[in-house]
Coordinates of C-alpha atoms in Angstrom, one line a residue:
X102 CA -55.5 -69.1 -45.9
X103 CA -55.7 -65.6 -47.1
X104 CA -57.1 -64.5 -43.7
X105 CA -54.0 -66.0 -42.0
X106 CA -51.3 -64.2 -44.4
X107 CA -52.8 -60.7 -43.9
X108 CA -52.4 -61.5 -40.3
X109 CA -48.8 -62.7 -40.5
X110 CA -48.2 -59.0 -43.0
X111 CA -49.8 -57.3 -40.3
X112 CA -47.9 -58.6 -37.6
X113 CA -44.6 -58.0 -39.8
X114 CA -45.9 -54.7 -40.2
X115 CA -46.5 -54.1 -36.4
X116 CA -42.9 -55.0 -35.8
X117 CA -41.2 -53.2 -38.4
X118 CA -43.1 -50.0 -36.9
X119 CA -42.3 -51.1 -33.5
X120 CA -38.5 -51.3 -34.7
X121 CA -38.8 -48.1 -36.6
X122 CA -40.2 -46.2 -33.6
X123 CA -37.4 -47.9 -31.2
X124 CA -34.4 -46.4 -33.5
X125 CA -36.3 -43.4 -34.1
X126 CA -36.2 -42.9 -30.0
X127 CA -32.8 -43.8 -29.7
X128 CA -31.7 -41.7 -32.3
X129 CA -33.5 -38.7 -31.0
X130 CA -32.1 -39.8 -27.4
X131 CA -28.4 -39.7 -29.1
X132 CA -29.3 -36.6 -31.0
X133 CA -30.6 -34.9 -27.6
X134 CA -27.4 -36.3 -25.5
X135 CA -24.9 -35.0 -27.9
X136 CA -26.0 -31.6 -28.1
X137 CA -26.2 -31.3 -24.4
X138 CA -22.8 -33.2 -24.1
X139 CA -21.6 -30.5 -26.7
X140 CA -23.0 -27.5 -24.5
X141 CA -21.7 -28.9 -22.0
X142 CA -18.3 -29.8 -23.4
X143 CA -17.6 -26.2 -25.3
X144 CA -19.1 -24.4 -21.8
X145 CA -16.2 -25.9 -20.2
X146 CA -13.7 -24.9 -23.1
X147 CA -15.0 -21.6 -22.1
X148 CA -14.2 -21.5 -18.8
X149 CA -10.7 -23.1 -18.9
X150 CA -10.2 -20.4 -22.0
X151 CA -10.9 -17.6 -19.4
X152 CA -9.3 -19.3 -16.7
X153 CA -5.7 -19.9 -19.3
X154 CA -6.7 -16.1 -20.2
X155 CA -6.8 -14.6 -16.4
X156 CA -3.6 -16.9 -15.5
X157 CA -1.5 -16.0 -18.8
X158 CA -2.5 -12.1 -17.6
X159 CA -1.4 -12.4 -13.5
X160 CA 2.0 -14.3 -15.1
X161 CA 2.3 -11.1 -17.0
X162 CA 2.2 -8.8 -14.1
X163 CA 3.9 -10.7 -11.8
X164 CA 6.9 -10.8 -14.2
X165 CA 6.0 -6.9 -14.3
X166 CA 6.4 -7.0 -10.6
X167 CA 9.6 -8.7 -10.3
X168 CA 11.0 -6.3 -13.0
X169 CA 10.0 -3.6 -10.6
X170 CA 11.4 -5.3 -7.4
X171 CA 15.0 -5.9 -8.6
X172 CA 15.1 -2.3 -9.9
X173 CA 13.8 -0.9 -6.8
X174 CA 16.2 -3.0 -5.1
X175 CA 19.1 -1.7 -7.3
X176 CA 18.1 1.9 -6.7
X177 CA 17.8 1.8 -2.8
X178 CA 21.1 0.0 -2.6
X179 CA 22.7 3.1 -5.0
X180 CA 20.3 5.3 -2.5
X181 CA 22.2 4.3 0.8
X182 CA 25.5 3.4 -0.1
X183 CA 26.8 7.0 -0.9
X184 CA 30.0 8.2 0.6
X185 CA 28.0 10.9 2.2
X186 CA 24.5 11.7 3.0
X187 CA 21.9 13.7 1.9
X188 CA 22.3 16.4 4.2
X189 CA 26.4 16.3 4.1
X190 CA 27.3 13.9 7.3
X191 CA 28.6 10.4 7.2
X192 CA 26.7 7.2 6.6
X193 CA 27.8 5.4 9.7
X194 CA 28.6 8.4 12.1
X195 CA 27.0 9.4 15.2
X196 CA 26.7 13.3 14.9
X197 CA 24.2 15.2 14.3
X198 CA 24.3 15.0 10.7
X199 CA 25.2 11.6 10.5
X200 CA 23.2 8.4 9.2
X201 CA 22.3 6.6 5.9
X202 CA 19.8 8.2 3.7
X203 CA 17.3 5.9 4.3
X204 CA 17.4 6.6 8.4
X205 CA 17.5 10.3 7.3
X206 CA 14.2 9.8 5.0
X207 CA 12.5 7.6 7.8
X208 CA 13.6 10.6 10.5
X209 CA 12.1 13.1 8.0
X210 CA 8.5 11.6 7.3
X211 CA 8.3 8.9 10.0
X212 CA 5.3 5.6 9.8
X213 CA 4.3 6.2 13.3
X214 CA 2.6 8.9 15.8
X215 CA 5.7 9.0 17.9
X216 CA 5.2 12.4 20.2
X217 CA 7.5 11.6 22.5
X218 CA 10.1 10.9 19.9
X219 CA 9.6 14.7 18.5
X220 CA 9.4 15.9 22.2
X221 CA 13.2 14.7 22.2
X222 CA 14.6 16.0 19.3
X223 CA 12.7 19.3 19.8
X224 CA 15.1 19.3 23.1
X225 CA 17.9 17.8 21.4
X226 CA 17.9 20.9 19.2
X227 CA 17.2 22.9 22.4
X228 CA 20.1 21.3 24.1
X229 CA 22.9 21.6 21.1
X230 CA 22.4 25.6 21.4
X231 CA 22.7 25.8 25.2
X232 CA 18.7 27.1 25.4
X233 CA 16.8 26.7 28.7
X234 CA 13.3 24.5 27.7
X235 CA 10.5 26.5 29.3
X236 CA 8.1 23.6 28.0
X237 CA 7.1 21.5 25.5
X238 CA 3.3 20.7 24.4
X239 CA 1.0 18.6 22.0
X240 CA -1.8 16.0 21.9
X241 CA -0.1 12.4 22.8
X242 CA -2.7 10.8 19.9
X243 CA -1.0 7.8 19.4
X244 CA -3.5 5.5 20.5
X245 CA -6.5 7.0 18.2
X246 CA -3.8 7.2 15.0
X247 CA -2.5 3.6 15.7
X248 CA -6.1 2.4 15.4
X249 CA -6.5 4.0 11.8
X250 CA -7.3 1.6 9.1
X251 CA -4.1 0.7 6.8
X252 CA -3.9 2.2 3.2
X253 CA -2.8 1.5 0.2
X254 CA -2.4 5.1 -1.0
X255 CA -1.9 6.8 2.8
X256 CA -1.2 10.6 3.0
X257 CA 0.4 12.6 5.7
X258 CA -0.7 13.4 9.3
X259 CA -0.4 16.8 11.0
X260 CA 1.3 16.7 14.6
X261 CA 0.8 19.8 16.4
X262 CA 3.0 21.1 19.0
X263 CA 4.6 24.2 20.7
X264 CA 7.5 24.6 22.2
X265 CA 9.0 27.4 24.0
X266 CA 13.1 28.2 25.2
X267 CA 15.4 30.7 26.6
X268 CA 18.7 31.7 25.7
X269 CA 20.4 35.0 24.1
X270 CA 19.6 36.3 21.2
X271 CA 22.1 34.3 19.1
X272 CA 21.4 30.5 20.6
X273 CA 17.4 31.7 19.7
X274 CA 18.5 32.9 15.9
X275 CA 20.4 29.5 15.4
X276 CA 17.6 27.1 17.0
X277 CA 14.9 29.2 14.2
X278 CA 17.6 28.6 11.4
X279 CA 18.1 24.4 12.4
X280 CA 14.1 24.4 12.1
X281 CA 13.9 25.6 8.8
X282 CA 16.6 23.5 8.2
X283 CA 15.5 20.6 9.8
X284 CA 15.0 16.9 7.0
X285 CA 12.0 16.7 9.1
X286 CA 9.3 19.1 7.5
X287 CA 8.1 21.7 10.3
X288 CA 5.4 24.6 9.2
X289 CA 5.7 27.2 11.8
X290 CA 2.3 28.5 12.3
X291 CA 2.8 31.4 15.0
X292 CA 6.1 32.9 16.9
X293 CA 6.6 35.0 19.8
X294 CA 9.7 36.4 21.2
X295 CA 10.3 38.6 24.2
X296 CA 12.8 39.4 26.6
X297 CA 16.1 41.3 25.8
X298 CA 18.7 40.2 23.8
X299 CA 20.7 39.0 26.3
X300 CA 17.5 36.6 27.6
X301 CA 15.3 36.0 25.0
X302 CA 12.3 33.9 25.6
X303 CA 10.7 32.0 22.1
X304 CA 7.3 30.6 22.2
X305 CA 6.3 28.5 18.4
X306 CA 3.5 27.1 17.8
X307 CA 4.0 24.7 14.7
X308 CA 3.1 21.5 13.5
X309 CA 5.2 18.3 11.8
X310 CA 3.9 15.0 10.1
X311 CA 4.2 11.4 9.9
X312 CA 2.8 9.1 7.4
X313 CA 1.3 5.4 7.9
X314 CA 3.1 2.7 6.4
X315 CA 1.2 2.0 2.8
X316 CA -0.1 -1.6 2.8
X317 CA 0.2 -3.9 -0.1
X318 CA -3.6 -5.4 -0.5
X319 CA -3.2 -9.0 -2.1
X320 CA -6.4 -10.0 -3.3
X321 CA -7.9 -14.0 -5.2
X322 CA -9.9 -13.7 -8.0
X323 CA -12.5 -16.3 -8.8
X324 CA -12.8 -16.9 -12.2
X325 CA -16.7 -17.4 -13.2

């Protein structure tokens, strides 16, 4: 009889260890599963915090942005809606002189290598004093400088040229004076005049610009 009761205590014992050892696992299991749910679960609290973070700052700057747009906008409409233009003509005449500001800035320092557009105000200017065009030469590189890669911070191009007219002396004095007076920047690198003053020949050897269009890069972030 006493045999058979330290069997059933053993047996009880057993099973209370067995249970002991089964909640023991499963609360080690739950301990485990919660800490990596919690890693996992604050991780992610990271990430959206830097994600709200990098949205809340691209919110700011495009309301920067749009701030800056509407005043740009304000300032070119004052820009071009003078009475008359920056050089004294009219706005929407046909002279000369004439033409809004911003045609006037775009003749001045144009986007593209346009040689043959400077070929014809060169005679234009030729022309309005009654001067004989001897000729007219440059490098036609508007091929290679359309094929330059896009900036976002571009800088001016040389065009060289040279040019060279006929007139009296006073047609040759005014053409010099328009070219220093000219919206459209010329450095004059060399002259050369001969002749008599009655038919004066003027050979210049000078150079203009243009300037590429600056390119607005928009650019996606991934957040990590």
């Amino acid at each position: 009889m006493a045999q058979g009761n330290a069997s059933l205590k053993r047996i009880g014992l057993n099973q209370t260890n067995a249970r002991i050892v089964l909640v023991t696992a499963a609360a080690a299991f739950l301990v485990m599963f919660f800490l990596v749910a919690s890693y996992a679960l604050f991780g992610q609290l990271r990430y959206q915090n830097k994600v709200i973070g990098v949205k809340k700052t691209a919110v700011k700057q495009l309301k920067m942005n749009l701030e800056a747009r509407d005043s740009l906008v304000r300032s070119y409409e004052a820009f071009v809606s003078t009475p008359q233009n920056l050089i004294g003509g009219q706005p929407s005449g046909g002279g000369p002189q004439d033409g809004s500001n911003a045609k006037l800035v775009l003749d001045a320092l144009p986007s593209k290598y346009d040689f043959p557009a400077l070929t014809t105000s060169l005679e234009q200017l030729a022309l309005e004093e009654q001067l004989r065009i001897q000729s007219i030469t440059g490098t036609d590189d508007e091929v290679t400088q359309g094929s330059a890669q896009a900036s976002g911070t571009p800088a001016p191009v040389e065009m060289p040229f040279e040019f060279s007219v006929a007139g009296d002396y006073n047609k040759v004095q005014s053409l010099i004076a328009k070219l220093e007076q000219s919206i459209r920047p010329i450095q004059v690198q060399t002259t050369k005049i001969s002749g008599d003053q009655n038919d004066l020949t003027l050979t210049v050897n000078a150079k203009t610009f243009y300037q590429p269009e600056k390119t607005l890069n928009i650019a996606t972030k991934v957040v990590k």
